[in-house]
Amino acid sequence: MDDRRARREAESRGLFVAGTVGVLEAAAKRELLSLPDVAAKLRQTNFHVADRVLERVLQEDARRRAAGQQHGDDDIQCSAH
């Protein structure tokens, strides 16, 4: 099953769908990885993602990190499962 069809089917069943970029973004929010570093490595592979999508995620990550530096990291909550 192709990704687009699988995504539509999952969404039609009310399932949460996250692609590779979404998973990487979530990991960056939890400070598990550096999104700019991972994006640079990802661009060197045959992974297909629209440049505008990756740029939007990188811009949001930069804003989040800048806000965290201004306000401190006291409000970051992580949970281990």
PDB file of C-alpha atoms in Angstrom:
ATOM      1  CA  MET A   1       0.000   0.000   0.000  1.00  0.00           C
ATOM      2  CA  ASP A   2       1.438   3.388  -0.892  1.00  0.00           C
ATOM      3  CA  ASP A   3       1.955   6.003   1.823  1.00  0.00           C
ATOM      4  CA  ARG A   4      -0.786   8.335   0.650  1.00  0.00           C
ATOM      5  CA  ARG A   5      -3.374   5.567   0.562  1.00  0.00           C
ATOM      6  CA  ALA A   6      -2.245   4.233   3.927  1.00  0.00           C
ATOM      7  CA  ARG A   7      -2.447   7.710   5.469  1.00  0.00           C
ATOM      8  CA  ARG A   8      -5.976   8.258   4.152  1.00  0.00           C
ATOM      9  CA  GLU A   9      -7.093   4.877   5.435  1.00  0.00           C
ATOM     10  CA  ALA A  10      -5.612   5.487   8.889  1.00  0.00           C
ATOM     11  CA  GLU A  11      -7.207   8.940   9.105  1.00  0.00           C
ATOM     12  CA  SER A  12     -10.573   7.555   8.015  1.00  0.00           C
ATOM     13  CA  ARG A  13     -10.354   5.168  10.979  1.00  0.00           C
ATOM     14  CA  GLY A  14      -9.605   8.024  13.361  1.00  0.00           C
ATOM     15  CA  LEU A  15      -5.961   7.099  13.874  1.00  0.00           C
ATOM     16  CA  PHE A  16      -3.258   9.679  14.514  1.00  0.00           C
ATOM     17  CA  VAL A  17      -0.875   9.864  11.567  1.00  0.00           C
ATOM     18  CA  ALA A  18       2.662  11.220  11.791  1.00  0.00           C
ATOM     19  CA  GLY A  19       5.191  11.105   9.013  1.00  0.00           C
ATOM     20  CA  THR A  20       8.953  11.058   9.292  1.00  0.00           C
ATOM     21  CA  VAL A  21       9.230  14.847   9.576  1.00  0.00           C
ATOM     22  CA  GLY A  22       6.528  14.910  12.269  1.00  0.00           C
ATOM     23  CA  VAL A  23       8.373  12.287  14.309  1.00  0.00           C
ATOM     24  CA  LEU A  24      11.641  14.221  13.973  1.00  0.00           C
ATOM     25  CA  GLU A  25       9.888  17.444  14.975  1.00  0.00           C
ATOM     26  CA  ALA A  26       8.455  15.770  18.093  1.00  0.00           C
ATOM     27  CA  ALA A  27      11.901  14.438  19.014  1.00  0.00           C
ATOM     28  CA  ALA A  28      13.424  17.910  18.593  1.00  0.00           C
ATOM     29  CA  LYS A  29      10.753  19.403  20.866  1.00  0.00           C
ATOM     30  CA  ARG A  30      11.832  16.899  23.524  1.00  0.00           C
ATOM     31  CA  GLU A  31      15.465  17.880  22.871  1.00  0.00           C
ATOM     32  CA  LEU A  32      16.329  14.358  21.763  1.00  0.00           C
ATOM     33  CA  LEU A  33      17.991  15.572  18.585  1.00  0.00           C
ATOM     34  CA  SER A  34      19.077  18.669  16.719  1.00  0.00           C
ATOM     35  CA  LEU A  35      16.547  19.219  13.955  1.00  0.00           C
ATOM     36  CA  PRO A  36      18.900  21.343  11.791  1.00  0.00           C
ATOM     37  CA  ASP A  37      21.565  18.611  11.956  1.00  0.00           C
ATOM     38  CA  VAL A  38      19.097  15.839  11.148  1.00  0.00           C
ATOM     39  CA  ALA A  39      17.516  17.853   8.319  1.00  0.00           C
ATOM     40  CA  ALA A  40      20.944  18.395   6.754  1.00  0.00           C
ATOM     41  CA  LYS A  41      21.643  14.654   6.898  1.00  0.00           C
ATOM     42  CA  LEU A  42      18.171  13.832   5.604  1.00  0.00           C
ATOM     43  CA  ARG A  43      18.728  16.080   2.584  1.00  0.00           C
ATOM     44  CA  GLN A  44      21.758  13.963   1.667  1.00  0.00           C
ATOM     45  CA  THR A  45      19.607  10.848   1.306  1.00  0.00           C
ATOM     46  CA  ASN A  46      16.951   9.793  -1.188  1.00  0.00           C
ATOM     47  CA  PHE A  47      14.172  10.746   1.261  1.00  0.00           C
ATOM     48  CA  HIS A  48      11.545  12.874  -0.487  1.00  0.00           C
ATOM     49  CA  VAL A  49      10.042  15.860   1.290  1.00  0.00           C
ATOM     50  CA  ALA A  50       9.035  19.221  -0.115  1.00  0.00           C
ATOM     51  CA  ASP A  51      11.616  21.891   0.696  1.00  0.00           C
ATOM     52  CA  ARG A  52       8.838  24.188   1.946  1.00  0.00           C
ATOM     53  CA  VAL A  53       7.758  21.552   4.496  1.00  0.00           C
ATOM     54  CA  LEU A  54      11.254  21.083   5.873  1.00  0.00           C
ATOM     55  CA  GLU A  55      11.930  24.829   5.904  1.00  0.00           C
ATOM     56  CA  ARG A  56       8.678  25.499   7.805  1.00  0.00           C
ATOM     57  CA  VAL A  57       9.575  22.889  10.429  1.00  0.00           C
ATOM     58  CA  LEU A  58      13.109  24.293  10.745  1.00  0.00           C
ATOM     59  CA  GLN A  59      11.774  27.834  11.177  1.00  0.00           C
ATOM     60  CA  GLU A  60       9.336  26.704  13.865  1.00  0.00           C
ATOM     61  CA  ASP A  61      12.146  24.817  15.604  1.00  0.00           C
ATOM     62  CA  ALA A  62      14.380  27.914  15.547  1.00  0.00           C
ATOM     63  CA  ARG A  63      11.581  30.045  17.040  1.00  0.00           C
ATOM     64  CA  ARG A  64      10.901  27.439  19.726  1.00  0.00           C
ATOM     65  CA  ARG A  65      14.571  27.200  20.665  1.00  0.00           C
ATOM     66  CA  ALA A  66      14.938  31.005  20.749  1.00  0.00           C
ATOM     67  CA  ALA A  67      11.870  31.318  22.983  1.00  0.00           C
ATOM     68  CA  GLY A  68      13.241  28.594  25.261  1.00  0.00           C
ATOM     69  CA  GLN A  69      16.512  30.493  25.632  1.00  0.00           C
ATOM     70  CA  GLN A  70      14.680  33.732  26.431  1.00  0.00           C
ATOM     71  CA  HIS A  71      12.350  32.170  28.995  1.00  0.00           C
ATOM     72  CA  GLY A  72      14.545  29.381  30.259  1.00  0.00           C
ATOM     73  CA  ASP A  73      13.730  25.717  29.910  1.00  0.00           C
ATOM     74  CA  ASP A  74      11.707  25.522  33.131  1.00  0.00           C
ATOM     75  CA  ASP A  75       8.461  25.034  31.246  1.00  0.00           C
ATOM     76  CA  ILE A  76       9.635  22.060  29.179  1.00  0.00           C
ATOM     77  CA  GLN A  77       7.962  18.899  30.329  1.00  0.00           C
ATOM     78  CA  CYS A  78       9.108  15.487  29.213  1.00  0.00           C
ATOM     79  CA  SER A  79       7.630  12.178  30.152  1.00  0.00           C
ATOM     80  CA  ALA A  80       9.326   8.820  29.943  1.00  0.00           C
ATOM     81  CA  HIS A  81       7.244   5.835  28.943  1.00  0.00           C
TER      82      HIS A  81
END
